[in-house]
Short mmCIF file of C-alpha atoms in Angstrom, two decimals:
data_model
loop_
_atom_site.label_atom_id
_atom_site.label_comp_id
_atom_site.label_asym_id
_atom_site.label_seq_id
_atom_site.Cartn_x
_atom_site.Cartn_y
_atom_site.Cartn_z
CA UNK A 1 117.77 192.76 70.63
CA UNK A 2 116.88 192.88 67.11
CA UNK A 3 116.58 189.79 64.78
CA UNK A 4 119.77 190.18 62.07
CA UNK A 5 120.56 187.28 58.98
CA UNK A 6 122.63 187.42 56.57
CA UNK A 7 121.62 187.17 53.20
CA UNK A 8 124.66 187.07 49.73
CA UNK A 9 125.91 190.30 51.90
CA UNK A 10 122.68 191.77 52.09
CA UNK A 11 121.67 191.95 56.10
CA UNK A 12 117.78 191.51 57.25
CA UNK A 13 116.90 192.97 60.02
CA UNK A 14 113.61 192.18 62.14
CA UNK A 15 112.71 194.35 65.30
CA UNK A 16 110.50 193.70 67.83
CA UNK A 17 107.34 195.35 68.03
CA UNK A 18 108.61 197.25 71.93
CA UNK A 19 111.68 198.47 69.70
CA UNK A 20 112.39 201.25 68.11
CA UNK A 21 114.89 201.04 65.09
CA UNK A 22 116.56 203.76 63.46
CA UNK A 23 118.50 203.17 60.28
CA UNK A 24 120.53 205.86 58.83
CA UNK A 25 122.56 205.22 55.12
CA UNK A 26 124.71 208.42 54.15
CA UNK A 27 123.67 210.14 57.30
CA UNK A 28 120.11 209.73 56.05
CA UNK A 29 117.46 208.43 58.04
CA UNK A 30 116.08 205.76 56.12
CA UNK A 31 113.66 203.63 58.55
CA UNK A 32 112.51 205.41 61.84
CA UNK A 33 109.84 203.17 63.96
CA UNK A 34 108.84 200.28 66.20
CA UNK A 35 108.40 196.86 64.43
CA UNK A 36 110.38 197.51 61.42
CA UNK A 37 111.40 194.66 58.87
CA UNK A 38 113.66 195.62 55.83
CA UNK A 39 116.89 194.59 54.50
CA UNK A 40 120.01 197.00 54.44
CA UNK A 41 124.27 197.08 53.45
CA UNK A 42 126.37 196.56 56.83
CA UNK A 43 129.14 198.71 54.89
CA UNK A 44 126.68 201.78 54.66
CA UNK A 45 124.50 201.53 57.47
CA UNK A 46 124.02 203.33 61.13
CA UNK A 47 121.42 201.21 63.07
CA UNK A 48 119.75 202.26 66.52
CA UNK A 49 117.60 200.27 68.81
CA UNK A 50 116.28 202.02 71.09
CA UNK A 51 113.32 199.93 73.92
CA UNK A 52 109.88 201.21 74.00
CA UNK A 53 108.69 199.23 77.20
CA UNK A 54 108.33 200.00 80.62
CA UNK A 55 111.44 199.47 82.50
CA UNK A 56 112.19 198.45 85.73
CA UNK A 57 115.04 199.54 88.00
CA UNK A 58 115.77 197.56 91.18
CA UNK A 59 118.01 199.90 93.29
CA UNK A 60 119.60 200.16 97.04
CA UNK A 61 121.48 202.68 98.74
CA UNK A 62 122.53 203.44 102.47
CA UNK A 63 121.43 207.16 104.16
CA UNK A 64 122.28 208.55 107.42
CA UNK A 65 119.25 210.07 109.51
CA UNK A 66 118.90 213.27 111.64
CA UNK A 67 120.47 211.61 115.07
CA UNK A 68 123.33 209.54 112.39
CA UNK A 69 121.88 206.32 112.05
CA UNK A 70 122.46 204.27 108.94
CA UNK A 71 119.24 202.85 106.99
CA UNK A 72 119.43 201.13 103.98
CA UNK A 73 116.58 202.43 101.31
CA UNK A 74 115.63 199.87 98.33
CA UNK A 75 113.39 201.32 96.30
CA UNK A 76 112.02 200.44 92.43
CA UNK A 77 111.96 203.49 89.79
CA UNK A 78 109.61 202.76 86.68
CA UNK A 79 110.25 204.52 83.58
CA UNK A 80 109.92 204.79 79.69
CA UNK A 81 111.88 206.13 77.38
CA UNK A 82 109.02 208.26 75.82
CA UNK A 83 111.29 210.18 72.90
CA UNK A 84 113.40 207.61 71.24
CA UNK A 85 114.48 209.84 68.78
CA UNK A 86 115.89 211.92 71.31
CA UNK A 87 117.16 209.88 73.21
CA UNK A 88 118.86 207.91 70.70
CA UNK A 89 120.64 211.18 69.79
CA UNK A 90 121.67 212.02 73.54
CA UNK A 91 122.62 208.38 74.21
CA UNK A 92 124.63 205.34 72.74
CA UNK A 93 122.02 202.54 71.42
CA UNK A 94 123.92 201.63 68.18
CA UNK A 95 123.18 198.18 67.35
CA UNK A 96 125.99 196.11 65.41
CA UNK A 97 124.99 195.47 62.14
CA UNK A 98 126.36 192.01 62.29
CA UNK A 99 125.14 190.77 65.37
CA UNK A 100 122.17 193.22 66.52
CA UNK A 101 123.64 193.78 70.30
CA UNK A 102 124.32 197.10 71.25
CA UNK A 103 127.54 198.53 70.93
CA UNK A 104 127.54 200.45 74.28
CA UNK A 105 125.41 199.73 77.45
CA UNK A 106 123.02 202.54 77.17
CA UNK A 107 120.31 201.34 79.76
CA UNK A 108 123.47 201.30 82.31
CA UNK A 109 123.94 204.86 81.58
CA UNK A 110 119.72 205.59 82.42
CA UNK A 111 120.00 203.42 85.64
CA UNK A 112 123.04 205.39 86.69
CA UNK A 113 121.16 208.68 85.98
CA UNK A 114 117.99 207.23 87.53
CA UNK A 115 119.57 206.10 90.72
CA UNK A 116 121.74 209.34 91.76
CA UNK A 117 119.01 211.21 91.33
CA UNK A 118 116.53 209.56 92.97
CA UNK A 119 119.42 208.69 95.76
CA UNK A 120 119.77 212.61 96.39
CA UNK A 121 116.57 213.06 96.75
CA UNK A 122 116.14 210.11 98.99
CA UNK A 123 119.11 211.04 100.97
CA UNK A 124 117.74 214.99 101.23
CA UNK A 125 114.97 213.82 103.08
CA UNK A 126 116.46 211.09 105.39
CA UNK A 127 119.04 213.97 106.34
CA UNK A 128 116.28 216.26 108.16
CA UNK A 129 114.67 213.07 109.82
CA UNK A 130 114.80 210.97 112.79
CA UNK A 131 115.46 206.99 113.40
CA UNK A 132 112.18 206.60 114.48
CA UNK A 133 109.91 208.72 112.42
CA UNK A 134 111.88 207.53 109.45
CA UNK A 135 110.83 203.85 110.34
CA UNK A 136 107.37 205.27 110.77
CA UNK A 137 106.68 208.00 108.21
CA UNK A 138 110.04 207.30 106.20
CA UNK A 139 108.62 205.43 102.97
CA UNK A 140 105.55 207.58 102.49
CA UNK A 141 108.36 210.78 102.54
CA UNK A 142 111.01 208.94 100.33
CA UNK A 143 108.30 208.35 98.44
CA UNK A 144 106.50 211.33 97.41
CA UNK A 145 109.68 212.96 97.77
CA UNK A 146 112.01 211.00 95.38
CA UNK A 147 108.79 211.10 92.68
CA UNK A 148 108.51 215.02 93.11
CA UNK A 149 112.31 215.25 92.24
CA UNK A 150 112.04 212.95 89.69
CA UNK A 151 109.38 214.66 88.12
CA UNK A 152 111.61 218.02 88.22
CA UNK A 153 114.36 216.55 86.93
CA UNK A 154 115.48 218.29 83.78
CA UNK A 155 117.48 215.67 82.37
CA UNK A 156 115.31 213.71 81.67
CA UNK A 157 112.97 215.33 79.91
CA UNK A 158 115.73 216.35 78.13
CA UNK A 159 116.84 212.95 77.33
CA UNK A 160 113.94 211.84 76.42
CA UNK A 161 113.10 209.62 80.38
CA UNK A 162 109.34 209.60 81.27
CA UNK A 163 109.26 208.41 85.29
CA UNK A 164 105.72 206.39 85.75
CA UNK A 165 106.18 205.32 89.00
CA UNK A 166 108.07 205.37 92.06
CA UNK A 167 107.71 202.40 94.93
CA UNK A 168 109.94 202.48 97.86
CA UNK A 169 109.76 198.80 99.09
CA UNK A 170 111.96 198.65 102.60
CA UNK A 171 113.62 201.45 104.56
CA UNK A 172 115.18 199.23 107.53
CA UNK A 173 118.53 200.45 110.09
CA UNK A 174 121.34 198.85 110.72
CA UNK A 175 120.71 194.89 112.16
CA UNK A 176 122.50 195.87 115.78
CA UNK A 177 120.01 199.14 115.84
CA UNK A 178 117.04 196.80 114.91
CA UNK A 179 117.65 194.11 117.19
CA UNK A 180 118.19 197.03 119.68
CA UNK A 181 114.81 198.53 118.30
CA UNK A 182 113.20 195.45 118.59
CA UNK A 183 114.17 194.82 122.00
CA UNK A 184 111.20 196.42 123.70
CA UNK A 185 108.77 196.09 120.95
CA UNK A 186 109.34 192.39 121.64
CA UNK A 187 109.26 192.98 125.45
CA UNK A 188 105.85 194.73 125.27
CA UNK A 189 104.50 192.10 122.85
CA UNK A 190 105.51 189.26 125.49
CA UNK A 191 103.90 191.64 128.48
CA UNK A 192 100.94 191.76 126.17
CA UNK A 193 100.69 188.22 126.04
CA UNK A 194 101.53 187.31 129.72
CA UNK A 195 99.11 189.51 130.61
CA UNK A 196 96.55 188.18 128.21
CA UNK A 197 97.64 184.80 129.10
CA UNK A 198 96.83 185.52 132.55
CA UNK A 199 93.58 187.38 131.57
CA UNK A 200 92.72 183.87 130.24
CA UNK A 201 93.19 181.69 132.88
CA UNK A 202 91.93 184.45 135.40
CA UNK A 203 88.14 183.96 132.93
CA UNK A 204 89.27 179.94 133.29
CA UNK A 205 89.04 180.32 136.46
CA UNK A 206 85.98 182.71 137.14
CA UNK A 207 83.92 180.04 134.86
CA UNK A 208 85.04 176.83 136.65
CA UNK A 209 84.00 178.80 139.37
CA UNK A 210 80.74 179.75 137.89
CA UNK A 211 79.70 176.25 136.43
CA UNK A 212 81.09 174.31 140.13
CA UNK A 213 78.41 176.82 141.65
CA UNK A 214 76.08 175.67 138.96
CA UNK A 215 76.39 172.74 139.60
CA UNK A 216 76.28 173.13 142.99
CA UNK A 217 72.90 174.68 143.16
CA UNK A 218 71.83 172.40 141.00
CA UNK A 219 72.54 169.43 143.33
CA UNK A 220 70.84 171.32 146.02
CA UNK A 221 67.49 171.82 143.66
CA UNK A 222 68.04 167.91 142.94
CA UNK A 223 67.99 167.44 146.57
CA UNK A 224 65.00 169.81 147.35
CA UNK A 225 63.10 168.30 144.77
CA UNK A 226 64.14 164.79 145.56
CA UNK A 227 62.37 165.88 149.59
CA UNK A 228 59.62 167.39 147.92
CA UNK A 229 59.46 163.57 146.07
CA UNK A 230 59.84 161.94 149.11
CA UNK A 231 57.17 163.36 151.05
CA UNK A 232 54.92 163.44 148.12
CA UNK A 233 55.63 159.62 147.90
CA UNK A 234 55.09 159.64 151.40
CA UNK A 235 51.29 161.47 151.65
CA UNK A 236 50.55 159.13 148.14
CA UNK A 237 51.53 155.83 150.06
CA UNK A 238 49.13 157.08 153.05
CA UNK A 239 46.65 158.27 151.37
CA UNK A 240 46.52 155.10 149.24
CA UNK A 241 46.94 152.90 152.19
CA UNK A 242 43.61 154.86 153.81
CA UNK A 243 41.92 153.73 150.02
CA UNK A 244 42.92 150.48 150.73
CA UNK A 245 41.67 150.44 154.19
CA UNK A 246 38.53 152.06 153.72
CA UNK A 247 37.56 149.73 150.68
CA UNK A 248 39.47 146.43 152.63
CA UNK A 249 36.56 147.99 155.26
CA UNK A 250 33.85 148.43 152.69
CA UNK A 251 34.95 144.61 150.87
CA UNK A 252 34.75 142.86 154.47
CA UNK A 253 31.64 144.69 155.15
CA UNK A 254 29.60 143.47 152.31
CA UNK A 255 31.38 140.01 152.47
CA UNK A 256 29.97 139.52 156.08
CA UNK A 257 26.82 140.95 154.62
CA UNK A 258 27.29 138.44 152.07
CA UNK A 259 28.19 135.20 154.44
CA UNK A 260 25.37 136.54 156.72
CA UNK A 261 22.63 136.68 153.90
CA UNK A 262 24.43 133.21 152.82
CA UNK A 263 24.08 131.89 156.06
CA UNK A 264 20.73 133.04 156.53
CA UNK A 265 19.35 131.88 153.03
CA UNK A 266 21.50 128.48 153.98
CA UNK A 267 19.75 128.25 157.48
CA UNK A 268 16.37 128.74 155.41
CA UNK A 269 17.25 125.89 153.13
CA UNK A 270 18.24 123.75 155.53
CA UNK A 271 14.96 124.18 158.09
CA UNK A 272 13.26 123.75 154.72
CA UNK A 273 15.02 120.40 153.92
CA UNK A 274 14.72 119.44 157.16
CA UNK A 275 10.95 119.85 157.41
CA UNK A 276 10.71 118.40 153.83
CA UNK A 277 12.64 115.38 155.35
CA UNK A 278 11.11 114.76 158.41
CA UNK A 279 7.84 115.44 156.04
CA UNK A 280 9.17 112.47 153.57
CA UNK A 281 10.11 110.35 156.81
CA UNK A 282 6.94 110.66 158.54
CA UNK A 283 5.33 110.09 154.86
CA UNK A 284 7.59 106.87 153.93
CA UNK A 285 7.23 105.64 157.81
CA UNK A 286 3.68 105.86 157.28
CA UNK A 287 3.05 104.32 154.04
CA UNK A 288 5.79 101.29 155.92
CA UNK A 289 3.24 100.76 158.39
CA UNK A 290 0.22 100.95 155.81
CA UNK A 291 2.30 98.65 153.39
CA UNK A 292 2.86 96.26 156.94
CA UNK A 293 -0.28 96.66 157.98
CA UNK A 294 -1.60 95.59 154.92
CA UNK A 295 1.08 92.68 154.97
CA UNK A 296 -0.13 91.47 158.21
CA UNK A 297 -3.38 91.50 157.29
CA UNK A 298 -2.95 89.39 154.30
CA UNK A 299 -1.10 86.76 156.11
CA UNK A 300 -3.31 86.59 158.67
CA UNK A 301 -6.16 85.69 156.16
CA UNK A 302 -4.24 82.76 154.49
CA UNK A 303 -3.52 79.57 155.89
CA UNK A 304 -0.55 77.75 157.45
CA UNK A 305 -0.04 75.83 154.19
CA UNK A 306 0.30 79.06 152.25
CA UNK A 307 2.90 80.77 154.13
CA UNK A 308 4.99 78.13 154.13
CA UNK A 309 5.04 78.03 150.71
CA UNK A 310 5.10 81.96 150.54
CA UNK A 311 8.33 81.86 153.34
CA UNK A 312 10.13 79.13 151.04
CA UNK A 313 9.71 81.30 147.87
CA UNK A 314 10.94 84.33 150.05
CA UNK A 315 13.93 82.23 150.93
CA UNK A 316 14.36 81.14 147.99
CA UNK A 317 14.61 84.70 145.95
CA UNK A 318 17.12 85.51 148.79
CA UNK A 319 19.56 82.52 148.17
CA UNK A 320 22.47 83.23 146.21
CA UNK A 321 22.97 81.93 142.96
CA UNK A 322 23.88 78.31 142.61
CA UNK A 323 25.87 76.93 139.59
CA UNK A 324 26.00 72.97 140.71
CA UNK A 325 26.05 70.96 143.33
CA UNK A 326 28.35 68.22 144.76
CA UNK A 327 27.06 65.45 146.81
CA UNK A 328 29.68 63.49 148.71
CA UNK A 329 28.81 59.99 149.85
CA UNK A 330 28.71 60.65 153.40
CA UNK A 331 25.79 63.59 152.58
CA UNK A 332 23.61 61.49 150.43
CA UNK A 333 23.95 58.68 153.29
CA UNK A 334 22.53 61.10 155.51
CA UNK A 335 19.93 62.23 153.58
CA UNK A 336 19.04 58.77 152.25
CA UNK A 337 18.77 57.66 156.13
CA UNK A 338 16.58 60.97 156.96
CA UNK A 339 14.31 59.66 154.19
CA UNK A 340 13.73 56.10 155.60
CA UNK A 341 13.27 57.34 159.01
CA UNK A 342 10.63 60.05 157.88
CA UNK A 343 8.66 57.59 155.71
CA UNK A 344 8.35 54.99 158.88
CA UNK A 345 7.05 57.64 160.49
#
């Protein structure tokens, strides 16, 4: 919508650079493009606004198929108004000079143009097709179709309409005819999945299988080895006991070859020490007898007088040692008489 102020009664109007504005004075064209900015009398002026964007139109319409089943089509129709000049001429897009808003609803008019036509297409092509090819085929036809009829349109060429594009977004029945339609779709999809289901715990099963006989023949190649251990353990224990017994033989041999040289060499020492005693007895007992001999001999060569004296040193060097002496009365009586009676004599 153009951009209209009021200025002393002078009107400025500012369109939009998608608009086209055509201002007639007098039945004169006076401005005649997109964008325009100028300032014009309300009294004498004819103002047109015509858009120069693409435009899109939503639309949705029931058709009946080949065996009579509704579907509803919603589809989306883009277009341009590509002639504004004509187009203002075969259509209403006045503008009020006060305001700027059209006077008429002009783009109403295109949509209703747009939609029959594309509806009669649409509706051409349903007519001369099944339910179920038109749920499988049926938007690429409407499609191609409703463009190709658009395209051949002469009205809108000749009012000025350039179609860009044509999308059909949905072509769907009736809900009881879907739910019915669905029906074994959905049955099939659950038999798919059952069966996959059961495909899944059939391979659940085939590898507990596999890994219990695994592990069963693993258990049994634990167990083979284990005997294989066994015995092994068994021929290393006896041949390691016959080691032991042959060097317990070889140890005990040279130890009584040991004790016997040791008793041997022990023997020798002793007949040795023996003979070295008996040799030191028979030398000691004989140096005795010289040393007695000897002692005899002296003593018999010295008088009475001497070996008294001799026997009372002997005695004497025998005695133990005396620190003193007590002499009781009745002793040194004694000894006193012994005296007198030894000097009478």
């Amino acid at each position: 919508m153009a951009d209209i102020t009021r200025r002393l009664g002078w009107r400025h109007l500012r369109g939009a650079p998608t608009a086209h504005i055509r201002h007639h004075r007098s039945g004169k064209l006076v401005h005649d493009g997109p964008g325009l900015s100028f300032w014009f009398r309300s009294l004498t002026a004819a103002l047109s606004e015509v858009p120069g964007d693409d435009r899109e139109l939503a639309m949705t319409f029931h058709a009946r198929t080949s065996d009579f089943q509704d579907v509803a089509v919603q589809a989306t129709v883009t277009y341009r108004i590509a002639d504004p000049a004509l187009t203002a001429a075969r259509l209403d897009f006045s503008i009020d000079p006060d305001t700027g808003a059209w006077r008429g609803a002009p783009l109403e008019q295109l949509g209703t143009l747009l939609t029959e036509t594309a509806q009669q297409h649409a509706l051409d092509v349903l007519a001369r097709t099944s339910l179920s090819s038109a749920l499988v085929d049926g938007v690429t036809a409407v499609r191609e179709r409703v463009a190709a009829g658009l395209a051949a349109e002469p009205r809108l060429p000749a009012t000025g309409i350039e179609v860009v594009a044509v999308r059909v977004v949905a072509l769907r029945p009736e809900p009881e005819v879907e739910r019915a339609l669905r029906t074994p779709a959905r049955e099939q999809i659950q038999q798919d999945a059952d069966r996959a289901t059961y495909e899944r715990r059939a391979v659940a099963v085939e590898r507990e299988r596999a890994i219990a006989e695994n592990e069963l023949d693993s258990r049994i190649e634990l167990a083979r080895r284990e005997e294989q251990l066994v015995d092994q353990r068994g021929t290393n224990a006896r041949r390691e006991a016959e080691e032991q017994a042959a060097a317990d033989a070889v140890r005990a041999q040279a130890e009584a070859a040991r004790t016997v040289k040791l008793a041997e060499a022990e023997a020798a020492r002793s007949v040795r020490l023996a003979r070295a005693e008996a040799e030191g007895a028979r030398e000691v007992g004989a140096a005795r007898a010289d040393a007695q001999a000897a002692w005899l001999r002296v003593h018999a060569e010295v008088d009475v007088a001497t070996l008294h004296a001799l026997t009372g040193t002997r005695l004497a060097e025998n005695l133990p040692q005396i620190d003193s002496v007590t002499i009781s009365p009745d002793v040194l009586t004694g000894l006193l008489a012994r005296l007198g009676d030894g000097e009478r004599a």
